Amino acid sequence: MPMTDWIERNRGHILVLIINLAVTGAALFWIQRPEEPQLQLLTSAAETPANPTPALPGTVRVDVTGAVINPDVYRLPTGSIVKDAIQAAGGPTADADLARINLAAELADQQQLRVPRVGETETSPITGAVDPRATTSASVTAIVNINRASIDELASLPGIGPELAQRIVEWRVTHGDFKRIEDIKQVRGIGDSIFERIKDRITVK
């Protein structure tokens, strides 16, 4: 049989075979070709800006002990005073001697604030970390200058209270500074009995 007749008769099979060989060859080439290295984008930690931690408002930690309702460690805003710490601790107890402390003194971080009781004698130093900048301790008796004291400071004196403190300030405005501590008895409502209670805790200097 002539070759041309055979090719003509099997042309379809031959075409299918050629296509199969081409597909198989292309597949083998694709599988065996060397892999191209993948590019990796590495970003160092230094190049990646971290989200900044929001700054906490300034605070001080104060250990409030002694004659308060809930003695504990409290975190208060920077600039808080002794009075704020006592209020945070639930307020003073009935036997608290607030006249012996300066309620307006500013608190320092890690300070221990001890509120004394009436009739209590301080026999041991305050414990705990106290900032050396803190010039006033809660257990040290505060002497009140009646010529310069605020209403709150005057009201902290035994037997005075807010009303008499207001009268003292008004007397100063009208008459000027007190010359002697005894002159405070010229304020209406302050007699000998109250003066005896406060005379060791006031000054005019």
Coordinates of N, CA and C in Angstrom, one line a residue:
M1 N 0.9 -1.2 0.0 CA 0.0 0.0 0.0 C 0.9 1.2 0.0
P2 N 0.6 2.2 -0.9 CA 1.5 3.4 -0.9 C 1.4 4.1 0.4
M3 N 2.5 4.7 0.8 CA 2.6 5.5 2.0 C 1.6 6.6 2.1
T4 N 1.4 7.2 0.9 CA 0.5 8.4 0.9 C -1.0 7.9 1.2
D5 N -1.3 6.7 0.7 CA -2.7 6.3 1.0 C -2.8 6.0 2.5
W6 N -1.8 5.4 3.1 CA -1.9 5.1 4.5 C -2.0 6.3 5.3
I7 N -1.2 7.4 5.0 CA -1.3 8.6 5.7 C -2.7 9.3 5.6
E8 N -3.2 9.2 4.3 CA -4.5 9.8 4.1 C -5.6 9.1 4.9
R9 N -5.4 7.7 5.0 CA -6.5 7.0 5.7 C -6.4 7.2 7.2
N10 N -5.2 7.4 7.7 CA -5.0 7.6 9.2 C -4.7 9.0 9.6
R11 N -5.1 9.9 8.8 CA -4.8 11.3 9.0 C -5.3 11.8 10.4
G12 N -6.6 11.4 10.7 CA -7.2 11.9 12.0 C -6.4 11.4 13.2
H13 N -6.0 10.1 13.1 CA -5.3 9.5 14.2 C -3.9 10.2 14.4
I14 N -3.3 10.4 13.3 CA -2.0 11.1 13.3 C -2.1 12.5 13.9
L15 N -3.1 13.2 13.6 CA -3.3 14.6 14.1 C -3.5 14.6 15.6
V16 N -4.3 13.6 16.0 CA -4.6 13.5 17.5 C -3.3 13.2 18.2
L17 N -2.5 12.3 17.6 CA -1.2 11.9 18.2 C -0.3 13.1 18.3
I18 N -0.2 13.9 17.3 CA 0.7 15.0 17.3 C 0.3 16.0 18.4
I19 N -1.1 16.2 18.5 CA -1.6 17.2 19.5 C -1.2 16.7 20.9
N20 N -1.4 15.4 21.1 CA -1.1 14.8 22.5 C 0.4 14.9 22.8
L21 N 1.2 14.7 21.8 CA 2.7 14.8 22.0 C 3.0 16.3 22.4
A22 N 2.4 17.2 21.7 CA 2.7 18.6 21.9 C 2.2 19.0 23.4
V23 N 1.0 18.6 23.7 CA 0.5 18.9 25.1 C 1.4 18.3 26.1
T24 N 1.8 17.0 25.9 CA 2.6 16.3 26.9 C 4.0 17.0 27.0
G25 N 4.6 17.4 25.9 CA 5.9 18.1 25.9 C 5.8 19.4 26.7
A26 N 4.7 20.1 26.4 CA 4.6 21.4 27.1 C 4.4 21.3 28.6
A27 N 3.7 20.2 29.0 CA 3.5 20.0 30.4 C 4.8 19.6 31.1
L28 N 5.6 18.7 30.4 CA 6.9 18.3 31.0 C 7.8 19.5 31.1
F29 N 7.8 20.4 30.1 CA 8.7 21.5 30.2 C 8.3 22.4 31.3
W30 N 7.0 22.6 31.6 CA 6.5 23.5 32.6 C 6.9 22.9 34.0
I31 N 6.7 21.6 34.1 CA 7.0 20.9 35.4 C 8.5 20.9 35.7
Q32 N 9.3 20.7 34.7 CA 10.7 20.6 35.0 C 11.5 21.9 35.0
R33 N 10.9 23.0 34.6 CA 11.6 24.3 34.5 C 12.0 24.7 36.0
P34 N 13.1 25.3 36.1 CA 13.5 25.8 37.5 C 12.6 26.8 38.1
E35 N 12.3 26.7 39.4 CA 11.4 27.6 40.0 C 12.1 29.0 40.2
E36 N 11.3 30.0 39.9 CA 11.9 31.3 40.1 C 11.7 31.7 41.6
P37 N 12.8 32.2 42.2 CA 12.7 32.6 43.6 C 11.6 33.6 43.8
Q38 N 10.9 33.4 44.9 CA 9.8 34.4 45.2 C 10.4 35.5 46.0
L39 N 10.0 36.7 45.6 CA 10.5 37.9 46.3 C 9.7 38.1 47.6
Q40 N 10.3 38.3 48.7 CA 9.7 38.5 49.9 C 10.0 39.9 50.4
L41 N 9.0 40.7 50.7 CA 9.2 42.0 51.2 C 9.2 42.0 52.8
L42 N 10.5 42.2 53.2 CA 10.7 42.1 54.7 C 10.7 43.5 55.2
T43 N 9.9 43.7 56.2 CA 9.9 45.1 56.8 C 10.4 44.9 58.3
S44 N 11.4 45.6 58.6 CA 12.0 45.5 59.9 C 11.1 46.2 60.9
A45 N 11.2 45.8 62.1 CA 10.4 46.4 63.2 C 10.7 47.9 63.3
A46 N 11.9 48.3 63.0 CA 12.2 49.7 63.1 C 11.5 50.5 62.1
E47 N 11.2 49.8 60.9 CA 10.6 50.6 59.8 C 9.1 50.6 60.0
T48 N 8.6 49.8 60.8 CA 7.1 49.8 61.0 C 6.8 50.6 62.2
P49 N 6.1 51.7 62.1 CA 5.8 52.5 63.2 C 4.8 51.8 64.1
A50 N 5.2 51.7 65.4 CA 4.2 51.1 66.4 C 3.2 52.2 66.8
N51 N 2.0 51.7 67.1 CA 1.0 52.6 67.5 C 1.4 53.2 68.9
P52 N 1.5 54.5 69.0 CA 1.9 55.1 70.3 C 0.9 54.8 71.3
T53 N 1.4 54.5 72.5 CA 0.5 54.3 73.7 C 0.1 55.6 74.2
P54 N -1.2 55.8 74.3 CA -1.7 57.1 74.8 C -1.2 57.4 76.2
A55 N -0.8 58.5 76.4 CA -0.2 58.9 77.7 C -1.4 59.0 78.8
L56 N -1.1 58.4 79.9 CA -2.1 58.4 81.0 C -2.0 59.8 81.7
P57 N -3.2 60.2 82.1 CA -3.2 61.5 82.9 C -2.3 61.4 84.1
G58 N -1.6 62.5 84.5 CA -0.7 62.4 85.6 C -1.5 62.0 86.9
T59 N -0.9 61.1 87.6 CA -1.5 60.6 88.8 C -0.5 60.5 89.9
V60 N -0.9 60.4 91.2 CA 0.0 60.1 92.3 C -0.7 59.0 93.1
R61 N 0.1 58.1 93.6 CA -0.4 57.0 94.4 C -0.2 57.3 95.9
V62 N -1.2 57.3 96.7 CA -1.1 57.7 98.1 C -1.7 56.6 99.0
D63 N -0.9 56.2 100.0 CA -1.4 55.2 101.0 C -2.0 56.0 102.1
V64 N -3.4 55.9 102.2 CA -4.1 56.6 103.2 C -4.4 55.7 104.4
T65 N -3.9 56.1 105.5 CA -4.1 55.2 106.7 C -4.7 56.1 107.9
G66 N -4.9 55.4 109.0 CA -5.3 56.2 110.2 C -6.8 56.3 110.3
A67 N -7.3 57.5 110.7 CA -8.7 57.8 111.0 C -9.5 58.1 109.8
V68 N -9.6 57.2 108.9 CA -10.5 57.3 107.7 C -11.4 56.1 107.6
I69 N -12.4 56.2 106.8 CA -13.4 55.2 106.7 C -12.9 53.9 106.0
N70 N -12.2 54.2 104.9 CA -11.6 53.1 104.0 C -10.2 53.3 103.8
P71 N -9.3 52.9 104.7 CA -7.9 53.1 104.5 C -7.4 52.2 103.4
D72 N -6.6 52.7 102.4 CA -6.2 51.9 101.3 C -5.2 52.8 100.5
V73 N -4.7 52.2 99.4 CA -3.9 52.9 98.5 C -4.8 53.5 97.4
Y74 N -4.7 54.8 97.1 CA -5.5 55.4 96.1 C -4.7 56.1 95.1
R75 N -5.2 56.1 93.9 CA -4.6 56.8 92.8 C -5.4 58.1 92.5
L76 N -4.7 59.3 92.6 CA -5.4 60.5 92.5 C -4.7 61.4 91.4
P77 N -5.4 62.4 90.8 CA -4.7 63.2 89.9 C -3.6 64.0 90.5
T78 N -2.6 64.2 89.7 CA -1.5 65.1 90.1 C -2.0 66.5 90.5
G79 N -1.5 67.0 91.6 CA -2.0 68.2 92.1 C -3.0 68.1 93.2
S80 N -3.4 66.8 93.5 CA -4.4 66.6 94.5 C -3.8 67.0 95.9
I81 N -4.7 67.4 96.8 CA -4.3 67.8 98.2 C -4.7 66.7 99.2
V82 N -4.3 66.9 100.4 CA -4.6 66.0 101.5 C -6.1 65.8 101.6
K83 N -6.9 66.9 101.5 CA -8.3 66.8 101.7 C -8.9 65.8 100.6
D84 N -8.4 65.9 99.4 CA -8.8 65.0 98.3 C -8.6 63.5 98.7
A85 N -7.4 63.2 99.2 CA -7.1 61.8 99.6 C -8.0 61.3 100.7
I86 N -8.3 62.2 101.7 CA -9.2 61.8 102.8 C -10.6 61.5 102.2
Q87 N -11.1 62.3 101.3 CA -12.4 62.1 100.7 C -12.4 60.8 99.9
A88 N -11.3 60.5 99.2 CA -11.2 59.3 98.4 C -11.3 58.1 99.3
A89 N -10.8 58.2 100.5 CA -10.8 57.1 101.5 C -12.2 57.0 102.2
G90 N -13.2 57.7 101.8 CA -14.5 57.6 102.4 C -14.8 58.7 103.4
G91 N -13.8 59.6 103.6 CA -13.9 60.6 104.6 C -13.3 60.3 105.9
P92 N -13.2 61.2 106.9 CA -12.6 61.0 108.2 C -13.6 60.2 109.1
T93 N -13.1 59.5 110.0 CA -13.9 58.9 111.1 C -14.3 59.9 112.1
A94 N -15.2 59.6 113.0 CA -15.7 60.5 114.0 C -14.6 61.0 114.9
D95 N -13.6 60.2 115.1 CA -12.5 60.6 116.1 C -11.3 61.1 115.4
A96 N -11.4 61.5 114.1 CA -10.3 62.0 113.3 C -9.9 63.4 113.8
D97 N -8.7 63.7 114.0 CA -8.2 65.0 114.5 C -7.7 65.8 113.3
L98 N -8.6 66.4 112.5 CA -8.2 67.0 111.3 C -7.4 68.3 111.5
A99 N -7.6 68.8 112.8 CA -6.9 70.1 113.1 C -5.4 69.9 113.1
R100 N -4.9 68.7 113.2 CA -3.5 68.4 113.3 C -2.8 68.3 111.9
I101 N -3.6 68.3 110.9 CA -3.0 68.2 109.5 C -3.3 69.4 108.6
N102 N -2.5 69.5 107.6 CA -2.7 70.6 106.7 C -3.5 70.0 105.5
L103 N -4.8 70.3 105.5 CA -5.7 69.7 104.4 C -5.4 70.3 103.0
A104 N -4.6 71.4 103.0 CA -4.3 72.0 101.7 C -3.0 71.6 101.1
A105 N -2.2 70.7 101.9 CA -0.9 70.3 101.4 C -1.0 69.4 100.2
E106 N -0.2 69.7 99.2 CA -0.2 68.9 98.0 C 0.4 67.5 98.2
L107 N -0.1 66.5 97.6 CA 0.3 65.1 97.7 C 1.5 64.8 96.8
A108 N 2.3 63.9 97.2 CA 3.4 63.4 96.3 C 3.2 62.0 96.0
D109 N 3.8 61.5 94.9 CA 3.6 60.1 94.5 C 4.3 59.2 95.5
Q110 N 3.6 58.1 95.9 CA 4.1 57.1 96.8 C 4.2 57.6 98.3
Q111 N 3.4 58.7 98.5 CA 3.4 59.2 99.9 C 2.4 58.4 100.8
Q112 N 2.8 58.3 102.0 CA 1.9 57.7 103.0 C 1.2 58.8 103.8
L113 N -0.1 58.9 103.8 CA -0.8 59.9 104.5 C -1.5 59.3 105.7
R114 N -1.1 59.7 106.9 CA -1.7 59.1 108.1 C -2.6 60.2 108.8
V115 N -3.9 59.9 108.9 CA -4.8 60.9 109.6 C -4.8 60.5 111.1
P116 N -4.4 61.4 112.0 CA -4.3 61.1 113.4 C -5.7 61.1 114.0
R117 N -5.8 60.4 115.2 CA -7.1 60.4 115.9 C -7.0 61.4 117.1
V118 N -8.1 61.9 117.6 CA -8.1 62.8 118.7 C -7.4 62.1 119.9
G119 N -6.5 62.9 120.6 CA -5.8 62.3 121.7 C -4.7 61.4 121.4
E120 N -4.5 61.1 120.2 CA -3.4 60.2 119.8 C -2.1 60.8 119.8
T121 N -1.1 60.2 120.3 CA 0.3 60.7 120.3 C 1.1 59.9 119.3
E122 N 1.8 60.7 118.5 CA 2.6 60.1 117.4 C 3.9 59.5 118.0
T123 N 4.0 58.2 118.0 CA 5.2 57.5 118.7 C 6.2 57.0 117.7
S124 N 5.7 56.8 116.4 CA 6.6 56.2 115.4 C 6.6 57.0 114.2
P125 N 7.7 57.1 113.4 CA 7.7 57.9 112.2 C 6.8 57.2 111.1
I126 N 6.4 58.0 110.2 CA 5.6 57.5 109.1 C 6.4 56.6 108.2
T127 N 5.8 55.5 107.8 CA 6.5 54.5 107.0 C 6.1 54.6 105.6
G128 N 6.9 54.0 104.7 CA 6.5 54.1 103.3 C 7.4 55.1 102.6
A129 N 7.4 55.0 101.3 CA 8.2 55.9 100.4 C 7.5 57.3 100.4
V130 N 8.2 58.3 100.8 CA 7.7 59.6 100.8 C 8.6 60.5 99.9
D131 N 8.0 61.1 99.0 CA 8.8 62.0 98.1 C 9.4 63.1 99.0
P132 N 10.7 63.3 98.8 CA 11.4 64.4 99.7 C 10.9 65.7 99.4
R133 N 10.2 65.9 98.3 CA 9.6 67.3 98.0 C 8.4 67.5 98.8
A134 N 7.8 66.5 99.4 CA 6.6 66.7 100.3 C 7.0 67.3 101.6
T135 N 6.7 68.5 101.8 CA 7.1 69.2 103.0 C 6.2 69.1 104.2
T136 N 5.0 68.6 103.9 CA 4.0 68.5 105.0 C 3.6 67.0 105.2
S137 N 3.7 66.5 106.4 CA 3.2 65.2 106.7 C 1.9 65.2 107.4
A138 N 1.0 64.3 107.1 CA -0.3 64.3 107.7 C -0.3 64.1 109.2
S139 N 0.8 63.5 109.7 CA 0.8 63.3 111.1 C 1.5 64.4 111.9
V140 N 2.0 65.5 111.2 CA 2.6 66.6 111.9 C 1.6 67.7 112.1
T141 N 1.6 68.2 113.3 CA 0.6 69.3 113.6 C 0.9 70.5 112.7
A142 N -0.1 71.0 112.1 CA 0.0 72.2 111.2 C -0.3 73.5 112.0
I143 N 0.5 74.4 112.0 CA 0.3 75.7 112.7 C -0.3 76.6 111.6
V144 N -1.5 77.2 111.9 CA -2.2 78.0 111.0 C -2.0 79.5 111.2
N145 N -1.5 80.2 110.2 CA -1.3 81.6 110.2 C -2.7 82.3 110.0
I146 N -3.3 82.8 111.1 CA -4.6 83.4 110.9 C -4.7 84.6 110.1
N147 N -3.5 85.2 109.8 CA -3.5 86.4 108.9 C -3.4 86.0 107.4
R148 N -3.1 84.7 107.1 CA -2.9 84.3 105.7 C -3.7 83.1 105.4
A149 N -4.3 82.4 106.3 CA -5.0 81.1 106.1 C -6.2 81.3 105.3
S150 N -6.5 80.3 104.5 CA -7.8 80.3 103.7 C -9.0 79.9 104.6
I151 N -10.2 80.0 104.1 CA -11.3 79.6 104.9 C -11.3 78.1 105.2
D152 N -10.8 77.3 104.3 CA -10.7 75.9 104.5 C -9.7 75.6 105.6
E153 N -8.6 76.3 105.6 CA -7.6 76.0 106.6 C -8.1 76.5 108.0
L154 N -8.7 77.6 108.0 CA -9.3 78.1 109.3 C -10.4 77.2 109.8
A155 N -11.2 76.7 108.9 CA -12.3 75.8 109.3 C -11.8 74.5 109.9
S156 N -10.5 74.1 109.6 CA -10.0 72.9 110.1 C -9.6 73.0 111.6
L157 N -9.5 74.2 112.1 CA -9.2 74.4 113.5 C -10.3 73.9 114.4
P158 N -10.0 73.3 115.6 CA -11.1 72.8 116.4 C -12.0 73.9 116.9
G159 N -13.3 73.7 116.7 CA -14.3 74.6 117.2 C -14.6 75.8 116.2
I160 N -13.9 75.8 115.1 CA -14.1 77.0 114.2 C -15.2 76.6 113.2
G161 N -14.9 75.8 112.2 CA -15.9 75.4 111.2 C -16.0 76.5 110.1
P162 N -16.8 76.2 109.1 CA -16.8 77.2 107.9 C -17.4 78.5 108.3
E163 N -18.4 78.6 109.1 CA -19.1 79.9 109.4 C -18.1 80.8 110.2
L164 N -17.5 80.3 111.2 CA -16.5 81.2 111.9 C -15.3 81.5 111.1
A165 N -14.9 80.6 110.2 CA -13.8 80.8 109.3 C -14.1 82.0 108.4
Q166 N -15.3 82.0 107.9 CA -15.7 83.1 107.1 C -15.7 84.5 107.8
R167 N -16.1 84.4 109.1 CA -16.1 85.7 109.9 C -14.7 86.2 110.1
I168 N -13.8 85.2 110.3 CA -12.4 85.6 110.5 C -11.8 86.3 109.3
V169 N -12.1 85.7 108.1 CA -11.6 86.4 106.9 C -12.3 87.7 106.7
E170 N -13.5 87.9 107.0 CA -14.2 89.2 106.9 C -13.6 90.2 107.9
W171 N -13.3 89.7 109.1 CA -12.6 90.6 110.0 C -11.3 91.1 109.5
R172 N -10.5 90.2 108.9 CA -9.3 90.6 108.3 C -9.4 91.7 107.2
V173 N -10.4 91.5 106.4 CA -10.7 92.5 105.3 C -11.0 93.8 105.9
T174 N -11.8 93.8 107.0 CA -12.3 95.1 107.6 C -11.2 95.8 108.4
H175 N -10.5 95.0 109.2 CA -9.6 95.6 110.3 C -8.1 95.4 110.0
G176 N -7.8 94.5 109.0 CA -6.4 94.3 108.7 C -5.9 93.0 109.5
D177 N -4.6 92.9 109.5 CA -4.0 91.7 110.2 C -4.2 91.7 111.7
F178 N -4.3 90.5 112.2 CA -4.3 90.4 113.7 C -2.9 90.7 114.2
K179 N -2.8 91.4 115.3 CA -1.5 91.8 115.9 C -1.0 90.7 116.8
R180 N -1.9 90.1 117.5 CA -1.7 89.0 118.5 C -2.7 87.9 118.2
I181 N -2.4 86.7 118.6 CA -3.3 85.6 118.4 C -4.6 85.8 119.3
E182 N -4.4 86.6 120.4 CA -5.6 86.8 121.3 C -6.6 87.7 120.6
D183 N -6.2 88.5 119.6 CA -7.1 89.4 118.8 C -8.2 88.6 118.1
I184 N -8.0 87.3 117.9 CA -9.0 86.5 117.2 C -10.3 86.5 118.0
K185 N -10.2 86.7 119.3 CA -11.4 86.7 120.1 C -12.3 87.9 119.8
Q186 N -11.8 88.9 119.0 CA -12.6 90.0 118.6 C -13.6 89.6 117.6
V187 N -13.4 88.5 116.9 CA -14.3 87.9 115.9 C -15.6 87.4 116.6
R188 N -16.7 87.8 116.2 CA -18.0 87.4 116.8 C -18.1 85.9 116.8
G189 N -18.4 85.3 118.0 CA -18.6 83.9 118.1 C -17.4 83.2 118.6
I190 N -16.2 83.8 118.7 CA -15.0 83.2 119.2 C -14.7 83.7 120.6
G191 N -15.0 82.9 121.6 CA -14.8 83.3 123.0 C -13.6 82.6 123.6
D192 N -13.5 82.7 124.9 CA -12.3 82.1 125.6 C -12.2 80.6 125.4
S193 N -13.4 79.9 125.4 CA -13.4 78.4 125.3 C -12.8 78.0 124.0
I194 N -13.2 78.6 122.9 CA -12.7 78.3 121.6 C -11.2 78.7 121.5
F195 N -10.9 79.8 122.0 CA -9.5 80.3 121.9 C -8.6 79.3 122.6
E196 N -9.0 78.8 123.8 CA -8.1 77.8 124.5 C -7.9 76.6 123.7
R197 N -8.8 76.2 122.8 CA -8.7 75.0 122.0 C -7.7 75.3 120.8
I198 N -7.6 76.5 120.4 CA -6.9 76.8 119.1 C -5.6 77.6 119.4
K199 N -5.3 78.0 120.6 CA -4.2 79.0 120.8 C -2.9 78.4 120.5
D200 N -2.7 77.0 120.7 CA -1.5 76.4 120.4 C -1.3 76.0 118.9
R201 N -2.3 76.3 118.1 CA -2.3 75.9 116.7 C -2.4 77.0 115.8
I202 N -2.3 78.3 116.3 CA -2.4 79.4 115.4 C -1.2 80.4 115.7
T203 N -1.0 81.2 114.7 CA 0.1 82.2 114.8 C -0.3 83.4 114.0
V204 N 0.4 84.5 114.2 CA 0.1 85.7 113.4 C 1.4 86.1 112.5
K205 N 2.4 85.3 112.6 CA 3.6 85.6 111.9 C 3.5 85.2 110.4

